[in-house]
mmCIF file of C-alpha atoms and ligand atoms in Angstrom:
data_model
loop_
_atom_site.group_PDB
_atom_site.id
_atom_site.type_symbol
_atom_site.label_atom_id
_atom_site.label_comp_id
_atom_site.label_asym_id
_atom_site.label_seq_id
_atom_site.Cartn_x
_atom_site.Cartn_y
_atom_site.Cartn_z
ATOM 1 C CA MET A 122 110.945 87.726 167.909
ATOM 2 C CA ALA A 123 113.910 89.937 167.995
ATOM 3 C CA PRO A 124 113.749 92.671 165.197
ATOM 4 C CA LEU A 125 116.121 92.795 162.570
ATOM 5 C CA VAL A 126 119.194 95.664 162.731
ATOM 6 C CA ALA A 127 119.763 98.083 159.636
ATOM 7 C CA PRO A 128 122.592 100.213 159.770
ATOM 8 C CA SER A 129 122.376 103.309 157.662
ATOM 9 C CA ILE A 130 125.677 103.985 155.727
ATOM 10 C CA LEU A 131 124.431 107.793 156.062
ATOM 11 C CA SER A 132 126.088 107.922 159.011
ATOM 12 C CA ALA A 133 129.512 106.750 158.055
ATOM 13 C CA ASN A 134 132.819 108.485 156.582
ATOM 14 C CA PHE A 135 132.375 108.397 153.269
ATOM 15 C CA THR A 136 135.636 108.117 152.222
ATOM 16 C CA ASP A 137 135.664 104.600 153.492
ATOM 17 C CA ILE A 138 132.753 103.117 152.662
ATOM 18 C CA ALA A 139 133.990 99.747 152.111
ATOM 19 C CA GLY A 140 135.159 100.039 155.812
ATOM 20 C CA ALA A 141 131.596 100.655 156.799
ATOM 21 C CA VAL A 142 130.655 97.879 155.178
ATOM 22 C CA ARG A 143 132.832 95.821 157.164
ATOM 23 C CA LEU A 144 132.067 96.880 160.338
ATOM 24 C CA ILE A 145 128.164 96.276 159.496
ATOM 25 C CA GLU A 146 129.208 92.847 158.732
ATOM 26 C CA SER A 147 131.502 92.062 161.748
ATOM 27 C CA ALA A 148 129.201 93.469 163.957
ATOM 28 C CA GLY A 149 126.607 90.922 162.553
ATOM 29 C CA ALA A 150 123.786 93.332 161.366
ATOM 30 C CA ASP A 151 121.008 91.922 159.600
ATOM 31 C CA TRP A 152 120.796 94.580 156.563
ATOM 32 C CA ILE A 153 122.780 97.753 155.035
ATOM 33 C CA HIS A 154 120.423 100.158 155.174
ATOM 34 C CA LEU A 155 120.917 103.062 152.313
ATOM 35 C CA ASP A 156 119.688 106.863 152.337
ATOM 36 C CA VAL A 157 119.585 108.315 149.010
ATOM 37 C CA MET A 158 118.672 111.918 149.138
ATOM 38 C CA ASP A 159 118.116 114.235 146.143
ATOM 39 C CA GLY A 160 118.481 118.005 147.597
ATOM 40 C CA SER A 161 114.683 118.214 146.418
ATOM 41 C CA PHE A 162 112.530 115.862 148.574
ATOM 42 C CA VAL A 163 114.860 116.688 151.256
ATOM 43 C CA PRO A 164 117.627 119.339 151.278
ATOM 44 C CA PRO A 165 120.930 117.166 151.641
ATOM 45 C CA ILE A 166 122.118 115.127 148.752
ATOM 46 C CA THR A 167 124.141 112.041 149.546
ATOM 47 C CA PHE A 168 124.795 109.528 146.442
ATOM 48 C CA GLY A 169 122.695 107.438 143.518
ATOM 49 C CA SER A 170 122.243 103.854 142.429
ATOM 50 C CA GLN A 171 126.637 103.654 141.811
ATOM 51 C CA MET A 172 126.598 103.458 145.849
ATOM 52 C CA VAL A 173 124.091 100.471 145.628
ATOM 53 C CA ALA A 174 126.000 98.595 142.586
ATOM 54 C CA ASP A 175 129.566 98.970 144.324
ATOM 55 C CA ILE A 176 128.355 97.952 147.626
ATOM 56 C CA ARG A 177 126.704 94.860 145.918
ATOM 57 C CA ALA A 178 129.937 94.078 144.460
ATOM 58 C CA ILE A 179 131.397 93.631 148.041
ATOM 59 C CA SER A 180 128.730 92.571 150.018
ATOM 60 C CA LYS A 181 126.132 89.894 150.258
ATOM 61 C CA LEU A 182 123.839 91.377 153.474
ATOM 62 C CA PRO A 183 120.223 92.486 152.124
ATOM 63 C CA MET A 184 120.296 96.298 150.742
ATOM 64 C CA ASP A 185 117.583 98.361 151.944
ATOM 65 C CA VAL A 186 117.533 101.312 149.727
ATOM 66 C CA HIS A 187 115.697 104.091 150.902
ATOM 67 C CA LEU A 188 114.629 106.783 148.305
ATOM 68 C CA MET A 189 113.759 110.313 149.652
ATOM 69 C CA ILE A 190 114.062 111.791 146.295
ATOM 70 C CA ASP A 191 111.091 113.437 144.496
ATOM 71 C CA ASN A 192 109.707 111.577 140.868
ATOM 72 C CA PRO A 193 111.218 108.222 141.939
ATOM 73 C CA GLU A 194 109.703 106.629 138.877
ATOM 74 C CA ARG A 195 112.525 107.966 136.861
ATOM 75 C CA HIS A 196 114.750 106.124 138.860
ATOM 76 C CA ILE A 197 113.006 102.670 139.794
ATOM 77 C CA GLU A 198 115.412 100.710 136.811
ATOM 78 C CA SER A 199 118.925 101.854 137.899
ATOM 79 C CA PHE A 200 118.411 101.201 141.663
ATOM 80 C CA CYS A 201 116.712 97.586 140.871
ATOM 81 C CA ALA A 202 119.374 96.723 138.443
ATOM 82 C CA ALA A 203 122.402 98.151 140.974
ATOM 83 C CA GLY A 204 121.151 95.280 142.998
ATOM 84 C CA ALA A 205 118.767 96.766 145.651
ATOM 85 C CA ASP A 206 117.060 94.230 147.753
ATOM 86 C CA TYR A 207 114.328 95.922 149.020
ATOM 87 C CA LEU A 208 113.584 99.373 147.497
ATOM 88 C CA THR A 209 111.252 101.861 149.255
ATOM 89 C CA VAL A 210 109.458 105.136 148.055
ATOM 90 C CA HIS A 211 107.848 107.638 149.965
ATOM 91 C CA ALA A 212 104.254 108.010 149.543
ATOM 92 C CA GLU A 213 104.681 111.829 149.688
ATOM 93 C CA ALA A 214 106.651 111.929 146.457
ATOM 94 C CA SER A 215 104.238 110.274 144.026
ATOM 95 C CA VAL A 216 100.528 110.423 143.113
ATOM 96 C CA HIS A 217 100.948 106.934 141.420
ATOM 97 C CA LEU A 218 101.956 105.197 144.178
ATOM 98 C CA HIS A 219 100.722 101.871 142.898
ATOM 99 C CA ARG A 220 102.007 101.945 139.769
ATOM 100 C CA ILE A 221 106.064 102.289 141.079
ATOM 101 C CA LEU A 222 105.305 99.805 143.551
ATOM 102 C CA GLN A 223 104.165 97.265 141.100
ATOM 103 C CA THR A 224 106.965 98.007 138.509
ATOM 104 C CA ILE A 225 109.229 97.680 141.612
ATOM 105 C CA ARG A 226 108.021 94.338 142.332
ATOM 106 C CA ASP A 227 108.009 93.634 138.102
ATOM 107 C CA HIS A 228 111.874 94.016 138.722
ATOM 108 C CA GLY A 229 112.102 91.048 140.769
ATOM 109 C CA VAL A 230 112.454 93.328 143.700
ATOM 110 C CA LYS A 231 110.813 93.938 146.995
ATOM 111 C CA PRO A 232 108.604 97.007 147.096
ATOM 112 C CA GLY A 233 108.891 99.769 150.238
ATOM 113 C CA VAL A 234 106.713 102.794 151.052
ATOM 114 C CA SER A 235 107.688 105.114 153.593
ATOM 115 C CA ILE A 236 105.846 108.079 154.890
ATOM 116 C CA VAL A 237 106.696 110.731 157.066
ATOM 117 C CA PRO A 238 106.090 112.131 160.537
ATOM 118 C CA SER A 239 103.000 114.291 159.317
ATOM 119 C CA THR A 240 101.564 111.783 157.043
ATOM 120 C CA PRO A 241 98.512 109.094 158.573
ATOM 121 C CA VAL A 242 99.036 105.716 158.017
ATOM 122 C CA ASP A 243 95.170 105.926 156.533
ATOM 123 C CA HIS A 244 97.367 107.094 153.503
ATOM 124 C CA ILE A 245 98.702 104.143 152.419
ATOM 125 C CA VAL A 246 96.170 101.900 153.653
ATOM 126 C CA GLU A 247 95.422 101.269 149.860
ATOM 127 C CA ILE A 248 98.591 99.956 149.261
ATOM 128 C CA LEU A 249 99.661 98.239 151.883
ATOM 129 C CA ASN A 250 98.693 94.824 149.949
ATOM 130 C CA GLU A 251 101.328 95.934 147.420
ATOM 131 C CA VAL A 252 104.317 96.121 149.845
ATOM 132 C CA ASP A 253 107.228 94.136 151.407
ATOM 133 C CA LEU A 254 108.344 96.842 153.508
ATOM 134 C CA VAL A 255 106.410 99.834 155.164
ATOM 135 C CA LEU A 256 109.043 102.201 156.776
ATOM 136 C CA VAL A 257 107.580 104.474 159.353
ATOM 137 C CA MET A 258 109.873 107.663 159.476
ATOM 138 C CA SER A 259 109.896 108.439 163.099
ATOM 139 C CA VAL A 260 112.322 111.653 162.601
ATOM 140 C CA ASN A 261 111.421 114.111 159.702
ATOM 141 C CA PRO A 262 113.660 112.439 156.993
ATOM 142 C CA GLY A 263 117.047 114.502 155.615
ATOM 143 C CA TYR A 264 119.432 113.881 158.756
ATOM 144 C CA GLY A 265 120.792 111.629 160.685
ATOM 145 C CA GLY A 266 121.231 112.026 164.308
ATOM 146 C CA GLN A 267 118.216 113.593 165.017
ATOM 147 C CA LYS A 268 115.505 113.155 168.369
ATOM 148 C CA ILE A 269 112.513 110.547 167.603
ATOM 149 C CA ILE A 270 109.146 112.243 167.407
ATOM 150 C CA PRO A 271 107.303 109.451 169.606
ATOM 151 C CA SER A 272 103.922 109.982 168.230
ATOM 152 C CA THR A 273 105.279 108.485 165.183
ATOM 153 C CA LEU A 274 104.980 104.848 167.286
ATOM 154 C CA ALA A 275 101.800 104.663 167.462
ATOM 155 C CA LYS A 276 101.874 104.639 163.678
ATOM 156 C CA VAL A 277 103.726 100.926 163.888
ATOM 157 C CA GLU A 278 101.246 99.707 166.338
ATOM 158 C CA ARG A 279 98.539 100.446 163.876
ATOM 159 C CA LEU A 280 100.543 98.882 161.113
ATOM 160 C CA VAL A 281 101.103 95.517 163.394
ATOM 161 C CA GLY A 282 97.261 95.266 163.854
ATOM 162 C CA ILE A 283 96.156 96.151 159.906
ATOM 163 C CA ARG A 284 98.520 93.583 158.936
ATOM 164 C CA GLU A 285 96.764 91.047 161.535
ATOM 165 C CA GLU A 286 93.268 92.392 160.530
ATOM 166 C CA LYS A 287 94.194 92.127 156.305
ATOM 167 C CA SER A 288 96.361 88.515 156.663
ATOM 168 C CA LEU A 289 99.364 90.813 155.274
ATOM 169 C CA SER A 290 103.114 90.150 155.461
ATOM 170 C CA TYR A 291 104.954 93.208 155.062
ATOM 171 C CA ARG A 292 107.460 93.624 157.691
ATOM 172 C CA ILE A 293 107.680 97.094 159.512
ATOM 173 C CA SER A 294 111.043 99.424 160.327
ATOM 174 C CA ILE A 295 111.740 102.073 161.816
ATOM 175 C CA ASP A 296 113.795 105.051 160.495
ATOM 176 C CA GLY A 297 115.497 107.719 163.301
ATOM 177 C CA GLY A 298 116.879 109.025 166.714
ATOM 178 C CA VAL A 299 116.816 104.751 167.492
ATOM 179 C CA ASN A 300 119.527 104.194 170.480
ATOM 180 C CA ARG A 301 120.199 102.565 173.316
ATOM 181 C CA THR A 302 118.057 105.643 175.348
ATOM 182 C CA THR A 303 114.816 104.976 173.320
ATOM 183 C CA ILE A 304 115.140 101.284 171.912
ATOM 184 C CA ASP A 305 112.708 100.010 174.919
ATOM 185 C CA GLU A 306 109.795 102.103 173.794
ATOM 186 C CA VAL A 307 110.859 101.569 169.937
ATOM 187 C CA ARG A 308 110.385 97.668 170.462
ATOM 188 C CA LYS A 309 107.398 97.915 172.523
ATOM 189 C CA SER A 310 105.699 99.217 169.204
ATOM 190 C CA GLY A 311 106.191 95.434 167.575
ATOM 191 C CA VAL A 312 108.094 97.048 165.032
ATOM 192 C CA ASP A 313 110.362 94.033 162.754
ATOM 193 C CA VAL A 314 113.324 96.233 161.692
ATOM 194 C CA ILE A 315 115.692 98.809 163.229
ATOM 195 C CA VAL A 316 117.426 101.433 161.386
ATOM 196 C CA ALA A 317 120.541 102.722 163.459
ATOM 197 C CA GLY A 318 122.619 105.581 161.667
ATOM 198 C CA SER A 319 124.370 107.549 164.078
ATOM 199 C CA ALA A 320 123.792 104.940 167.325
ATOM 200 C CA PHE A 321 125.955 102.448 165.244
ATOM 201 C CA PHE A 322 128.469 104.424 163.769
ATOM 202 C CA ASN A 323 129.182 106.638 166.988
ATOM 203 C CA ALA A 324 129.208 102.960 169.152
ATOM 204 C CA GLU A 325 132.670 101.883 170.753
ATOM 205 C CA ASP A 326 131.326 98.447 170.360
ATOM 206 C CA SER A 327 129.184 97.889 167.417
ATOM 207 C CA ALA A 328 128.700 94.415 167.809
ATOM 208 C CA ALA A 329 127.440 95.295 171.471
ATOM 209 C CA GLU A 330 125.692 98.136 169.540
ATOM 210 C CA VAL A 331 123.933 95.580 167.510
ATOM 211 C CA ALA A 332 123.026 93.051 170.307
ATOM 212 C CA ILE A 333 121.421 96.205 172.333
ATOM 213 C CA LEU A 334 119.114 97.383 169.583
ATOM 214 C CA ARG A 335 118.309 93.555 169.023
ATOM 215 C CA GLY A 336 117.070 93.325 172.602
ATOM 216 C CA ARG A 337 119.752 90.997 173.805
ATOM 217 C CA ARG A 338 122.118 92.826 176.573
HETATM 218 C C1 DX5 B 124 117.238 110.170 157.850
HETATM 219 C C2 DX5 B 124 117.199 108.874 157.572
HETATM 220 C C3 DX5 B 124 118.038 107.874 158.225
HETATM 221 C C4 DX5 B 124 119.354 108.301 159.372
HETATM 222 C C5 DX5 B 124 119.119 107.794 160.483
HETATM 223 O O1 DX5 B 124 116.820 110.819 156.751
HETATM 224 O O2 DX5 B 124 116.389 108.037 156.832
HETATM 225 O O3 DX5 B 124 117.935 106.640 157.891
HETATM 226 O O4 DX5 B 124 120.587 107.632 158.707
HETATM 227 O O5 DX5 B 124 120.133 108.048 161.448
HETATM 228 P P1 DX5 B 124 119.935 108.056 162.872
HETATM 229 O O6 DX5 B 124 119.669 106.703 163.666
HETATM 230 O O7 DX5 B 124 121.006 108.731 163.595
HETATM 231 O O8 DX5 B 124 118.836 109.002 163.575
HETATM 232 ZN ZN1 ZN B 125 116.197 106.220 156.320
#
């Protein structure tokens, strides 16, 4: 099956977020990816739950919220209330991952877990039955426009295997450095969702870019 495409508004012009959302919709993309950064878990600061609420008010597309923040437990409620469809926390950001994932589900939102390139899949094996999404970071989180770290694709393959073995149903997404040069390799890993920041927003023809990332050209 063709993967879903989730453009990241991190690479949009922040003075025109409504325009970025319209572009994502008119290009036929599947989800909107929102990168929340706190200046602590990662160096940059981006935006908080108000951005999610404001986008919810103008779009029906599923919102895939990626929290790159420390102490995520403090912010679960506000992001759920803002209208996130998927809420993903980093395994490295909290000791009490299991509880956080359950809290997200209790709020009626789909829980996701993410791992940075240096974190092995083994680290999250015990909670894979609690998530609807596993977001594999294919660059070190914090910035758009970086080069993919190819070894991270083996983690996607491993997650595909575990899903099969344990009859689980999470989706697997890949985030960072996916573009028309790397997409063939990325798709071979069996990934379900492709996050694309710079590839989407720098494209001359965004609909064509989405089609390329899906594998239809
Ligand atoms: C990086 C973010 C990504 C980023 C991807 O920390 O999580 O979502 O926007 O950007 P590209 O596609 O430009 O690598
Ligand atoms: Zn992201």
